[in-house]
CSV table of C-alpha atoms in Angstrom, one decimal:
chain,number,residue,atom,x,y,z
A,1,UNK,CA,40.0,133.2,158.6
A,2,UNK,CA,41.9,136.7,157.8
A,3,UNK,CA,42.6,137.6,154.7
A,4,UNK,CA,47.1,137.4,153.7
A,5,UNK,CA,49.2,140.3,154.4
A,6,UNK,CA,51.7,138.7,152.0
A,7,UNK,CA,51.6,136.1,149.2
A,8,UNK,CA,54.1,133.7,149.9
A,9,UNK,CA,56.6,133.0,152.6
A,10,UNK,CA,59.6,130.7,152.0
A,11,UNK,CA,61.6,128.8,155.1
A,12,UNK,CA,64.9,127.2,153.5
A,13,UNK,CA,68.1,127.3,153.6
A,14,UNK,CA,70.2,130.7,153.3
A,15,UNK,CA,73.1,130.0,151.6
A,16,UNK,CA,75.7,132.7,150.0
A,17,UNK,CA,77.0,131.3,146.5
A,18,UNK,CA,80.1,131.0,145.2
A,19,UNK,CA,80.0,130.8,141.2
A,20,UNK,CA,83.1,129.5,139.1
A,21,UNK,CA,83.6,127.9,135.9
A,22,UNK,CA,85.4,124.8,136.1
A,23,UNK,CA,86.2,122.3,132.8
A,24,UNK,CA,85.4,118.7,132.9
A,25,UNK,CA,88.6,117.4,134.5
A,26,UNK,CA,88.8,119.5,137.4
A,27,UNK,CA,85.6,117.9,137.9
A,28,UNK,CA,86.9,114.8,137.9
A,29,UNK,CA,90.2,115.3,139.7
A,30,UNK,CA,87.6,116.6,142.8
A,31,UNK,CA,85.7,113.3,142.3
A,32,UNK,CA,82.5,115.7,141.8
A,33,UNK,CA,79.2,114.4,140.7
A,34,UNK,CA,79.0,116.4,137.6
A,35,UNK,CA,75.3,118.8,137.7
A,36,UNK,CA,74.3,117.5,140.9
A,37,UNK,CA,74.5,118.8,144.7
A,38,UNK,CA,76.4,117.4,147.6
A,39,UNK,CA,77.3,118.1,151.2
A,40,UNK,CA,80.3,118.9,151.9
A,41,UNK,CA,81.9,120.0,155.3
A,42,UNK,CA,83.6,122.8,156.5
A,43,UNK,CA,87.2,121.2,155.7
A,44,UNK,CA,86.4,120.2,152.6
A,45,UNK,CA,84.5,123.7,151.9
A,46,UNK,CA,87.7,125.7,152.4
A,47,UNK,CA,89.7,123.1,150.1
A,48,UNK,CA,87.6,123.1,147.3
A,49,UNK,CA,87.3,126.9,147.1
A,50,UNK,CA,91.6,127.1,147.4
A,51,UNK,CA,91.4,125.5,143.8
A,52,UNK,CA,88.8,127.0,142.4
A,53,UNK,CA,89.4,129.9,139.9
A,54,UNK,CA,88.0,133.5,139.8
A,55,UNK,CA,84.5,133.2,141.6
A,56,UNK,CA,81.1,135.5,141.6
A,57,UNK,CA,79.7,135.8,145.4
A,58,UNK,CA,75.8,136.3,145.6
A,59,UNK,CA,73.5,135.1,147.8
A,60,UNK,CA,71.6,132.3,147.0
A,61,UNK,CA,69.6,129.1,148.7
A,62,UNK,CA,66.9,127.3,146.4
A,63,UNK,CA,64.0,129.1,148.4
A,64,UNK,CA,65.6,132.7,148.5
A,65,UNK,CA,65.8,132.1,144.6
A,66,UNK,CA,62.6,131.6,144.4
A,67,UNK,CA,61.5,134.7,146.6
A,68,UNK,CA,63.7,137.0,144.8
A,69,UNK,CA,62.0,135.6,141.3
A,70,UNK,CA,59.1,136.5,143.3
A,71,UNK,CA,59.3,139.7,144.9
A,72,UNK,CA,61.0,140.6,141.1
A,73,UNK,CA,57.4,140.3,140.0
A,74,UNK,CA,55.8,142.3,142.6
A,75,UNK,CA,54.8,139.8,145.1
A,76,UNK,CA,54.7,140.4,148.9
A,77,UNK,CA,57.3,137.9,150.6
A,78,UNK,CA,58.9,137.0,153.6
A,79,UNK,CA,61.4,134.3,154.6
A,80,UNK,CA,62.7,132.1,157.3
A,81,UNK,CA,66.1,130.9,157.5
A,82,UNK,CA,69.0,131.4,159.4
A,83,UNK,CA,72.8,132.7,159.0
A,84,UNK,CA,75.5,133.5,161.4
A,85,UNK,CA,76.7,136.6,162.9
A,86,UNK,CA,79.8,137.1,160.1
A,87,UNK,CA,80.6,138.6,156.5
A,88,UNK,CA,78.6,136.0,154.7
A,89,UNK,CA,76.0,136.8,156.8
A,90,UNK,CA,75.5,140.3,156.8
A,91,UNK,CA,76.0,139.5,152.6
A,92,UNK,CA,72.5,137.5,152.7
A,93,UNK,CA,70.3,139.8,155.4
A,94,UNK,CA,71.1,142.7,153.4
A,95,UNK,CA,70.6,141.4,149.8
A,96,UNK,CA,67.1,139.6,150.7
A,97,UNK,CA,66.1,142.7,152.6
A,98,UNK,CA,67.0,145.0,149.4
A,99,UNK,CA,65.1,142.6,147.8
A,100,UNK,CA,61.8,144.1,149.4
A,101,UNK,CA,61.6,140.4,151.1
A,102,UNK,CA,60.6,140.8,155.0
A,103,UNK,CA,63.5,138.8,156.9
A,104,UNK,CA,64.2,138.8,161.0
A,105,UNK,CA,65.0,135.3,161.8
A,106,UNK,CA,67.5,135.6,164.7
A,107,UNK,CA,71.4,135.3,164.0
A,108,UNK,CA,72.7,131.6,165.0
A,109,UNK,CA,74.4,131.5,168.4
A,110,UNK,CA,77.7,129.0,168.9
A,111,UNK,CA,80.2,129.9,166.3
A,112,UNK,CA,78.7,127.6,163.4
A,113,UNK,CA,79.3,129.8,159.9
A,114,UNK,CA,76.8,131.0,157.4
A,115,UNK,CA,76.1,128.4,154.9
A,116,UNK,CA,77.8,128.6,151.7
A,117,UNK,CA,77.5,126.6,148.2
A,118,UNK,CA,80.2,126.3,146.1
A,119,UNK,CA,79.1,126.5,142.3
A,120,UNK,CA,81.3,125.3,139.5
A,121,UNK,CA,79.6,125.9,136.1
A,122,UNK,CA,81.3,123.4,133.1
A,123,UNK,CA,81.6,124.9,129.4
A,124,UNK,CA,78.1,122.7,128.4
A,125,UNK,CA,76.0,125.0,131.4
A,126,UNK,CA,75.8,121.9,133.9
A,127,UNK,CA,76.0,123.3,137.6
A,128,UNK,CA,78.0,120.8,140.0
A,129,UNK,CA,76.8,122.0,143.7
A,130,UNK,CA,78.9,121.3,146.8
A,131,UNK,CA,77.0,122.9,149.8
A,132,UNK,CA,78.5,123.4,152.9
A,133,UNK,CA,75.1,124.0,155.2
A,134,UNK,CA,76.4,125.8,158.0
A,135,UNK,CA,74.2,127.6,160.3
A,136,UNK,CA,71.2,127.3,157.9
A,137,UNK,CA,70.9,123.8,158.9
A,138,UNK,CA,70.7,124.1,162.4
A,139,UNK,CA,67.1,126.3,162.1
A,140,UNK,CA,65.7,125.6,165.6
A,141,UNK,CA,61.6,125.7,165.5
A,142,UNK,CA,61.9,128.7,168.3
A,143,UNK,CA,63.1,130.8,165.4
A,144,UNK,CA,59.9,130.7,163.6
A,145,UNK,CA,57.6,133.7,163.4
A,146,UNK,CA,54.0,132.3,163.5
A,147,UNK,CA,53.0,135.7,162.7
A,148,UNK,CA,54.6,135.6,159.6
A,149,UNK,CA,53.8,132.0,158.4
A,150,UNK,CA,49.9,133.0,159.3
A,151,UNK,CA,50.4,136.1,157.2
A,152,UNK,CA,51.2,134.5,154.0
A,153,UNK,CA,48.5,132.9,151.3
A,154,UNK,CA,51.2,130.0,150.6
A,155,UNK,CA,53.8,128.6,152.8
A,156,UNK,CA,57.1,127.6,150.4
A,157,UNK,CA,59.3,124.9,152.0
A,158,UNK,CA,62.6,123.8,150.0
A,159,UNK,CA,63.4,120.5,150.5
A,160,UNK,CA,67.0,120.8,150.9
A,161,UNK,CA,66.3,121.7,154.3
A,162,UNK,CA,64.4,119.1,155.2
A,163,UNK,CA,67.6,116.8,155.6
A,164,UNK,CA,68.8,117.8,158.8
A,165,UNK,CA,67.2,117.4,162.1
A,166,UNK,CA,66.5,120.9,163.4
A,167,UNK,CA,64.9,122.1,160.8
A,168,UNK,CA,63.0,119.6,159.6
A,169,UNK,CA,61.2,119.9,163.1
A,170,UNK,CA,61.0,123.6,162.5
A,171,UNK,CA,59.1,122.9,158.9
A,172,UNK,CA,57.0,120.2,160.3
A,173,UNK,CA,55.8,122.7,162.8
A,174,UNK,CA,55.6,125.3,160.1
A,175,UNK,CA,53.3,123.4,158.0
A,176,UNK,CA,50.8,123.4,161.2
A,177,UNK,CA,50.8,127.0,161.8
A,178,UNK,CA,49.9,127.2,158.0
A,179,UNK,CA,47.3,124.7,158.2
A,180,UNK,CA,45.6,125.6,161.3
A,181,UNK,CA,45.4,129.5,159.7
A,182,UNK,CA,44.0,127.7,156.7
A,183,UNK,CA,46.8,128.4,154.3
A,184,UNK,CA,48.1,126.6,150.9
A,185,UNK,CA,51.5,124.4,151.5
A,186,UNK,CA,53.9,124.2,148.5
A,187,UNK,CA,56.8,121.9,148.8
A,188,UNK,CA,59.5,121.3,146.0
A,189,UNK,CA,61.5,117.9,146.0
A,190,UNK,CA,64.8,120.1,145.6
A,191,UNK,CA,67.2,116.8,144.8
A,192,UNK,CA,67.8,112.9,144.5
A,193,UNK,CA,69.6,113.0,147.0
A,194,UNK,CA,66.9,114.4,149.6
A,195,UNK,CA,64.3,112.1,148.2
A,196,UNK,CA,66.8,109.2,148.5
A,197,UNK,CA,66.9,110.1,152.3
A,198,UNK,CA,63.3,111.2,152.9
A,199,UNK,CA,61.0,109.7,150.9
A,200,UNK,CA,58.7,108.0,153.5
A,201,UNK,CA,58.5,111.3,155.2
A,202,UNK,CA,57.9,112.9,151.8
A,203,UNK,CA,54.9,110.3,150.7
A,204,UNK,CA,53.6,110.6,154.6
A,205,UNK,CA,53.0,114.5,153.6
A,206,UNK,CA,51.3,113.8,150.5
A,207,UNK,CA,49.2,110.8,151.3
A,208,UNK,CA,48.4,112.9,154.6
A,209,UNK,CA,47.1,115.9,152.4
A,210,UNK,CA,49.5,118.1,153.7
A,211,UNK,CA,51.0,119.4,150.6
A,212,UNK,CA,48.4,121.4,148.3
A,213,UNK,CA,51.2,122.5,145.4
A,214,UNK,CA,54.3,120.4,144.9
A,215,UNK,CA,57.0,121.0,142.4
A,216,UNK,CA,59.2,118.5,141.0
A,217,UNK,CA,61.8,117.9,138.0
A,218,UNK,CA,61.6,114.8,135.6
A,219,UNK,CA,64.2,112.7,137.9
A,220,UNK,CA,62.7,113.7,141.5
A,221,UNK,CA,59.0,112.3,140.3
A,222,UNK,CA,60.7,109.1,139.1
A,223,UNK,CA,63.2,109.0,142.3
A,224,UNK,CA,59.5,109.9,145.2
A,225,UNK,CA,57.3,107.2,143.2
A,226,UNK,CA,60.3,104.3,142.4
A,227,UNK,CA,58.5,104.3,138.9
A,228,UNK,CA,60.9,104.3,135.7
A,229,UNK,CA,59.0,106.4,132.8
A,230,UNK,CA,57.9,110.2,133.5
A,231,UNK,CA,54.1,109.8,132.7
A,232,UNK,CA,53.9,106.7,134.6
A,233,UNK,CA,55.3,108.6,137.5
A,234,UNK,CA,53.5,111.5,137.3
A,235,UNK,CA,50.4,109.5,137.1
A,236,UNK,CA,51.4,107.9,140.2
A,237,UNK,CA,51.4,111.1,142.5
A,238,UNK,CA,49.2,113.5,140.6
A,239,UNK,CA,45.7,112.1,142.4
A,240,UNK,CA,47.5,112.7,145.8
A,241,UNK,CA,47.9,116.7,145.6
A,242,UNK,CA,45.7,119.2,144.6
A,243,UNK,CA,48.5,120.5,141.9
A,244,UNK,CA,51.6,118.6,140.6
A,245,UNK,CA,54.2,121.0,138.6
A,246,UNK,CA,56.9,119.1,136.9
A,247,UNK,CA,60.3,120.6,134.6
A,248,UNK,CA,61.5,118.8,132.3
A,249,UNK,CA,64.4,121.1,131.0
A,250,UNK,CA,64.1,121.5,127.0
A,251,UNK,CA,61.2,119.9,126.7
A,252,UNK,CA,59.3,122.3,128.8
A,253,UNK,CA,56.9,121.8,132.1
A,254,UNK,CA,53.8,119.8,132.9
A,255,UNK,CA,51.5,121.0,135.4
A,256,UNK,CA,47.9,118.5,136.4
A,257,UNK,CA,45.0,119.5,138.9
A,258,UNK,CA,42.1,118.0,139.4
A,259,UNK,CA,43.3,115.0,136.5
A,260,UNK,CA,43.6,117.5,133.9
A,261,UNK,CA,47.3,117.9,132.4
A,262,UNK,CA,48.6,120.9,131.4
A,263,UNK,CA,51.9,121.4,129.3
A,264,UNK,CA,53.8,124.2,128.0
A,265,UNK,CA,57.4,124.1,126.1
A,266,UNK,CA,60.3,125.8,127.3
A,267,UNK,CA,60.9,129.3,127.1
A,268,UNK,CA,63.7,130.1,124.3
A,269,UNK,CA,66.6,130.9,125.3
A,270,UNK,CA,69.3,132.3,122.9
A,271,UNK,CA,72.2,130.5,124.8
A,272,UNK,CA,72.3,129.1,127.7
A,273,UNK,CA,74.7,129.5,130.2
A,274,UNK,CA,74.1,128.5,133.7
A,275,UNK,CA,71.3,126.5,134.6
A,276,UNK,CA,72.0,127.3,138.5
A,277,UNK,CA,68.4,128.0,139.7
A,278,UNK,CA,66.6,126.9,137.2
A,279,UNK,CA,63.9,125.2,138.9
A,280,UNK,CA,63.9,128.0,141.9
A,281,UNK,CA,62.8,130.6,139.3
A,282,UNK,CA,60.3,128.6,137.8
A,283,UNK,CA,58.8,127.9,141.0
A,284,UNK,CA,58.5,131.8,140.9
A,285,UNK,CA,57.2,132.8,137.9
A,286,UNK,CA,54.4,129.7,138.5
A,287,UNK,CA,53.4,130.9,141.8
A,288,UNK,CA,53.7,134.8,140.9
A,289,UNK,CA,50.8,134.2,138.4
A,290,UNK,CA,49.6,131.3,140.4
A,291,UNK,CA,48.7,134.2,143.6
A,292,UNK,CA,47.5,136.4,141.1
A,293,UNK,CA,44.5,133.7,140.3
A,294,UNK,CA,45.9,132.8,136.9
A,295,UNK,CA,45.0,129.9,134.8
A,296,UNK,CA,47.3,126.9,135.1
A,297,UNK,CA,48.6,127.5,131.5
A,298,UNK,CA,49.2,130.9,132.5
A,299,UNK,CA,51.0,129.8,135.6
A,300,UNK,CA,53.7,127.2,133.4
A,301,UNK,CA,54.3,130.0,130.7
A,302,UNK,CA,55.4,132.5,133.3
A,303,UNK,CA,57.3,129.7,134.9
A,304,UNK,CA,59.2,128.8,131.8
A,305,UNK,CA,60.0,132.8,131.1
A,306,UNK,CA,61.5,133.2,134.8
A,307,UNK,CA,63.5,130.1,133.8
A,308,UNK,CA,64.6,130.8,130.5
A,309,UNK,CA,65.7,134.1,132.0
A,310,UNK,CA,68.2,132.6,134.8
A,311,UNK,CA,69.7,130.5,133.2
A,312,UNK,CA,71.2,132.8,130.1
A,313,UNK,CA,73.5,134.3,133.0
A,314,UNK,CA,75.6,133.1,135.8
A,315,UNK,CA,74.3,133.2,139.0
A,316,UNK,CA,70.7,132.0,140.1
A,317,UNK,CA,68.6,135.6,140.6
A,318,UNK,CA,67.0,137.1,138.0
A,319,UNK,CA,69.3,140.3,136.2
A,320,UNK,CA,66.2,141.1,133.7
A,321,UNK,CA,63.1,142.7,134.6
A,322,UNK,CA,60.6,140.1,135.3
A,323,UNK,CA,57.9,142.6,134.8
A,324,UNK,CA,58.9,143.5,131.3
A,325,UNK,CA,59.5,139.8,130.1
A,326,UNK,CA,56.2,139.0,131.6
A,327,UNK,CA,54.6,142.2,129.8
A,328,UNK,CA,56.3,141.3,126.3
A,329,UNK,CA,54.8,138.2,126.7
A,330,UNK,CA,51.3,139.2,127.0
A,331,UNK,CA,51.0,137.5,130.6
């Protein structure tokens, strides 16, 4: 088996956000499910953003989040996901490129628009997501670079994409490449709503051994095992992969391997302000230490710093310098 070229590469969608802060009512006048994510189409994408108010644009998607949190912190990366041949587009080749990330995934052919979410952040820091998918979800398996996947320690697959058909094939395929070059899957659960959909596909992956590190918040363990209580659920999975990691918010992050748990508290946070991406950047700072052949308590500490620093700003990349955080902190 070679040795990696590059620590982790991400397939997901790639999504330009649009950021606005909205009050509780317009919320409710949309008939929005306040702090979650939904899919929306192209109709209702172009409504929606006629009423919001005055919007950041910057390019997002839960596994590019994660890369830039990433590559922030010095890692090698490289993703695969696809956007159209249009403004939105160029927007997200050029800001992962500048990111240091390695991205070539072919442009999507037959007028289908890059993906965009549409972000509205209410006065208590809850992010209501409406995502219109657009070309990222129609990823075809003959855009993935095998070269790449084999050339990466960790293969990072966001479970948003995993809902629509196309690239769902394209990840399942992805996760044999990985394998058969002998290389560590991470999956994260990504939403309810995706675990509503795919569970028995999710389980199928774990029970299968396919999934070495998978991430998870305090509702998507309860939602993939059926099981009311956070322990019990965690319990419930944690024999099945090699390492569970779990946020719970304020009350900080649980990690187990091999049927030892690991916990840290949350990272403080003077106010917070956005808690768009949250999860993406723990996922980063967690794996960042996690390549770097870190202890597990290591690993959640750096996770909780990467998330403590998103979310005091809009927008789901990091603005502060992961390196110096990570320095100040003695990690």
């Amino acid at each position: 088996m070679t040795q990696p070229t590059l620590d982790v590469v991400a397939i997901g969608n790639a999504i330009v956000d649009v950021i606005a802060q909205a009050d509780d009512a317009f919320i409710a006048e949309h008939a929005l499910a306040k702090g979650g994510m939904q899919l929306i189409d192209a109709e209702t994408a172009d409504l929606l953003y006629s009423h919001m108010g005055s919007a950041l644009e910057a390019s997002g998607g839960s596994a590019a989040n994660t890369l830039a949190g990433l590559a922030a912190l010095g890692c090698k990366c490289g993703f695969i996901g696809q956007v159209a041949d249009d403004q939105l587009g160029q927007i997200f080749a050029h800001d992962i490129r500048a990111l240091g990330v390695t991205y070539a995934t072919p442009l999507a052919t037959g007028g289908v628009p890059t993906a965009r979410c549409l972000v509205l952040v209410t006065p208590d820091a809850q992010r209501t997501m409406n995502t219109f998918l657009g070309a990222s979800q129609h990823l075809p398996a003959a855009a993935l670079d095998a070269d790449l996947i084999r050339s990466a320690g960790i293969l990072y697959l966001e479970g948003y994409l995993w809902d629509p058909d196309e690239p769902r094939k394209a990840m399942r395929d992805a996760i044999a490449i990985a394998r058969d070059a002998g290389r560590k899957i991470a999956f994260t659960l990504s939403d309810g709503f995706v675990i509503e959909r795919h569970r028995d596909d999710f389980m199928d992956l774990i029970d299968r051994g396919l999934i070495d590190i998978l991430f998870s918040n305090e509702a998507e363990i309860q939602a993939l095992t059926r099981i009311d209580g956070f322990d019990k659920a965690v319990a419930a999975v944690a024999p099945k992969v090699p390492l569970l990691v779990s946020t719970r918010s304020e009350q900080g992050a649980v990690a187990i391997q091999d049927g030892i748990r690991y916990e840290v508290a949350a990272a403080p946070v003077a106010q917070v302000v956005d808690t768009t991406g949250a999860g993406d950047l723990f996922a980063a700072g967690f794996l960042a230490a996690h390549v770097d052949g870190r202890d597990i308590e290591h690993c959640l500490k750096l996770g909780a710093i990467a998330a403590a620093e998103v979310i005091s700003h809009y927008g789901a990349r990091p603005e502060a310098d992961l390196k110096a955080l990570r320095a100040a902190a003695g990690l």
